[in-house]
PDB file of C-alpha atoms in Angstrom:
ATOM      1  CA  MET J 232      -2.754 -14.696 -13.835  1.00 79.00           C
ATOM      2  CA  ASN J 233      -4.234 -16.746 -11.035  1.00 89.00           C
ATOM      3  CA  LEU J 234      -0.962 -16.563  -9.126  1.00 92.00           C
ATOM      4  CA  SER J 235      -0.944 -12.779  -9.298  1.00 92.00           C
ATOM      5  CA  MET J 236      -4.561 -12.610  -8.110  1.00 92.00           C
ATOM      6  CA  VAL J 237      -3.775 -14.923  -5.204  1.00 94.00           C
ATOM      7  CA  LEU J 238      -0.704 -12.860  -4.295  1.00 94.00           C
ATOM      8  CA  PHE J 239      -2.734  -9.651  -4.429  1.00 94.00           C
ATOM      9  CA  LEU J 240      -5.440 -11.123  -2.182  1.00 94.00           C
ATOM     10  CA  ILE J 241      -2.789 -12.350   0.260  1.00 94.00           C
ATOM     11  CA  GLY J 242      -1.368  -8.832   0.342  1.00 93.00           C
ATOM     12  CA  ILE J 243      -4.782  -7.299   0.990  1.00 92.00           C
ATOM     13  CA  LEU J 244      -5.564  -9.798   3.733  1.00 92.00           C
ATOM     14  CA  GLY J 245      -2.158  -9.260   5.302  1.00 91.00           C
ATOM     15  CA  PHE J 246      -2.671  -5.505   5.280  1.00 89.00           C
ATOM     16  CA  ILE J 247      -6.154  -5.734   6.780  1.00 88.00           C
ATOM     17  CA  LEU J 248      -5.381  -8.348   9.423  1.00 88.00           C
ATOM     18  CA  ASN J 249      -2.052  -6.904  10.618  1.00 82.00           C
ATOM     19  CA  ARG J 250      -3.015  -3.337  11.449  1.00 77.00           C
ATOM     20  CA  LYS J 251      -0.786  -3.212  14.547  1.00 79.00           C
ATOM     21  CA  ASN J 252       2.587  -4.067  13.018  1.00 81.00           C
ATOM     22  CA  ILE J 253       4.120  -1.611  10.582  1.00 82.00           C
ATOM     23  CA  ILE J 254       6.642  -4.091   9.168  1.00 86.00           C
ATOM     24  CA  LEU J 255       3.936  -6.569   8.207  1.00 88.00           C
ATOM     25  CA  MET J 256       1.912  -3.756   6.646  1.00 86.00           C
ATOM     26  CA  LEU J 257       4.909  -2.750   4.506  1.00 87.00           C
ATOM     27  CA  ILE J 258       5.508  -6.367   3.491  1.00 91.00           C
ATOM     28  CA  SER J 259       1.836  -6.696   2.508  1.00 92.00           C
ATOM     29  CA  ILE J 260       2.081  -3.592   0.331  1.00 91.00           C
ATOM     30  CA  GLU J 261       5.192  -5.021  -1.315  1.00 92.00           C
ATOM     31  CA  ILE J 262       3.377  -8.308  -1.995  1.00 94.00           C
ATOM     32  CA  MET J 263       0.526  -6.419  -3.666  1.00 94.00           C
ATOM     33  CA  LEU J 264       2.998  -4.462  -5.786  1.00 93.00           C
ATOM     34  CA  LEU J 265       4.768  -7.694  -6.736  1.00 94.00           C
ATOM     35  CA  ALA J 266       1.444  -9.201  -7.821  1.00 95.00           C
ATOM     36  CA  VAL J 267       0.689  -6.237 -10.074  1.00 94.00           C
ATOM     37  CA  THR J 268       4.198  -6.388 -11.543  1.00 95.00           C
ATOM     38  CA  LEU J 269       3.862 -10.109 -12.181  1.00 94.00           C
ATOM     39  CA  LEU J 270       0.532  -9.569 -13.940  1.00 94.00           C
ATOM     40  CA  ILE J 271       2.000  -6.829 -16.142  1.00 94.00           C
ATOM     41  CA  ILE J 272       5.005  -8.963 -17.090  1.00 94.00           C
ATOM     42  CA  LEU J 273       2.891 -12.049 -17.830  1.00 93.00           C
ATOM     43  CA  SER J 274       0.522  -9.983 -19.956  1.00 92.00           C
ATOM     44  CA  SER J 275       3.515  -8.548 -21.778  1.00 93.00           C
ATOM     45  CA  PHE J 276       4.779 -12.034 -22.582  1.00 91.00           C
ATOM     46  CA  SER J 277       1.389 -13.207 -23.793  1.00 91.00           C
ATOM     47  CA  PHE J 278       0.889 -10.170 -26.060  1.00 92.00           C
ATOM     48  CA  ASP J 279       4.541 -10.178 -27.174  1.00 89.00           C
ATOM     49  CA  ASP J 280       5.055  -6.561 -26.133  1.00 89.00           C
ATOM     50  CA  ILE J 281       8.308  -5.212 -24.715  1.00 91.00           C
ATOM     51  CA  LEU J 282       6.632  -2.188 -23.114  1.00 92.00           C
ATOM     52  CA  GLY J 283       5.098  -4.248 -20.309  1.00 90.00           C
ATOM     53  CA  GLN J 284       8.478  -5.694 -19.423  1.00 91.00           C
ATOM     54  CA  THR J 285       9.904  -2.184 -19.279  1.00 93.00           C
ATOM     55  CA  TYR J 286       7.078  -1.120 -16.975  1.00 93.00           C
ATOM     56  CA  GLY J 287       7.825  -4.150 -14.815  1.00 92.00           C
ATOM     57  CA  ILE J 288      11.437  -3.055 -14.390  1.00 93.00           C
ATOM     58  CA  TYR J 289      10.307   0.472 -13.503  1.00 94.00           C
ATOM     59  CA  ILE J 290       7.817  -0.836 -10.959  1.00 92.00           C
ATOM     60  CA  ILE J 291      10.483  -3.008  -9.325  1.00 92.00           C
ATOM     61  CA  ALA J 292      12.821   0.014  -9.093  1.00 94.00           C
ATOM     62  CA  ILE J 293      10.075   2.150  -7.569  1.00 92.00           C
ATOM     63  CA  ALA J 294       9.243  -0.661  -5.124  1.00 90.00           C
ATOM     64  CA  GLY J 295      12.856  -0.671  -3.962  1.00 91.00           C
ATOM     65  CA  ALA J 296      12.751   3.074  -3.380  1.00 92.00           C
ATOM     66  CA  GLU J 297       9.430   2.725  -1.583  1.00 88.00           C
ATOM     67  CA  SER J 298      10.883   0.053   0.689  1.00 89.00           C
ATOM     68  CA  ALA J 299      13.843   2.264   1.551  1.00 92.00           C
ATOM     69  CA  ILE J 300      11.593   5.227   2.345  1.00 91.00           C
ATOM     70  CA  GLY J 301       9.225   3.038   4.359  1.00 87.00           C
ATOM     71  CA  LEU J 302      12.050   1.589   6.421  1.00 89.00           C
ATOM     72  CA  GLY J 303      13.422   5.098   6.999  1.00 90.00           C
ATOM     73  CA  ILE J 304      10.031   6.199   8.281  1.00 86.00           C
ATOM     74  CA  LEU J 305       9.920   3.068  10.422  1.00 86.00           C
ATOM     75  CA  VAL J 306      13.287   3.890  12.018  1.00 88.00           C
ATOM     76  CA  ALA J 307      12.126   7.454  12.713  1.00 88.00           C
ATOM     77  CA  TYR J 308       8.882   6.135  14.216  1.00 82.00           C
ATOM     78  CA  TYR J 309      10.815   3.721  16.436  1.00 85.00           C
ATOM     79  CA  ARG J 310      13.113   6.502  17.650  1.00 89.00           C
ATOM     80  CA  LEU J 311      10.130   8.706  18.401  1.00 85.00           C
ATOM     81  CA  ARG J 312       7.866   6.139  20.084  1.00 80.00           C
ATOM     82  CA  GLY J 313      10.279   3.446  21.264  1.00 83.00           C
ATOM     83  CA  SER J 314       8.149   0.727  19.659  1.00 79.00           C
ATOM     84  CA  ILE J 315       6.867  -0.128  16.194  1.00 80.00           C
ATOM     85  CA  ALA J 316       3.487  -1.365  17.424  1.00 76.00           C
ATOM     86  CA  ILE J 317       0.624   0.948  16.550  1.00 72.00           C
ATOM     87  CA  LYS J 318      -2.883   1.096  17.904  1.00 65.00           C
ATOM     88  CA  ALA J 319      -5.662   0.444  15.425  1.00 50.00           C
ATOM     89  CA  TYR J 320      -8.196   2.666  17.155  1.00 48.00           C
ATOM     90  CA  VAL J 321      -5.961   5.697  16.679  1.00 53.00           C
ATOM     91  CA  PHE J 322      -6.141   5.223  12.912  1.00 54.00           C
ATOM     92  CA  SER J 323      -9.868   4.596  12.887  1.00 52.00           C
ATOM     93  CA  TYR J 324     -10.626   7.587  15.149  1.00 53.00           C
ATOM     94  CA  TYR J 325      -8.571  10.136  13.243  1.00 55.00           C
ATOM     95  CA  TYR J 326      -9.559   8.900   9.793  1.00 55.00           C
ATOM     96  CA  THR J 327     -13.235   8.743  10.712  1.00 54.00           C
ATOM     97  CA  THR J 328     -13.304  12.244  12.168  1.00 56.00           C
ATOM     98  CA  SER J 329     -11.381  13.698   9.240  1.00 59.00           C
ATOM     99  CA  ILE J 330     -13.675  12.001   6.714  1.00 56.00           C
ATOM    100  CA  ILE J 331     -16.782  13.194   8.551  1.00 58.00           C
ATOM    101  CA  SER J 332     -15.517  16.768   8.758  1.00 59.00           C
ATOM    102  CA  TYR J 333     -14.548  16.717   5.078  1.00 56.00           C
ATOM    103  CA  CYS J 334     -17.939  15.365   4.022  1.00 56.00           C
ATOM    104  CA  SER J 335     -19.738  17.955   6.138  1.00 57.00           C
ATOM    105  CA  TRP J 336     -17.631  20.655   4.499  1.00 54.00           C
ATOM    106  CA  ILE J 337     -18.505  19.372   1.026  1.00 56.00           C
ATOM    107  CA  PHE J 338     -22.222  18.967   1.621  1.00 57.00           C
ATOM    108  CA  ARG J 339     -22.669  22.256   3.412  1.00 60.00           C
ATOM    109  CA  GLU J 340     -25.547  24.292   2.149  1.00 56.00           C
ATOM    110  CA  LYS J 341     -24.214  26.875  -0.264  1.00 55.00           C
ATOM    111  CA  SER J 342     -25.902  29.848  -1.817  1.00 53.00           C
ATOM    112  CA  TRP J 343     -25.729  29.572  -5.565  1.00 49.00           C
TER     113      TRP J 343
END
């Protein structure tokens, strides 16, 4: 269990600290998914339940599909931009403005 928590924290730190490289972000997501899968499988062994092992196999299959889709998006991004480096302020600007506009839409004064 401690190993899966450490792997998950490494994945989170890798995702947060490497906001400019898409490949490292994808690898960090895969590490987090591996940590969750490892925790499910270890819990399945400790509770002597086959269902957790089945879920682990499904998660690994979905992770493979996610990796293939992510790499396909990465190739398309490289063909479009010519580089895989992204700018962090672009993400923060667009996400911040969209969140602010969404919150202002929600909390608008409505006539009941």
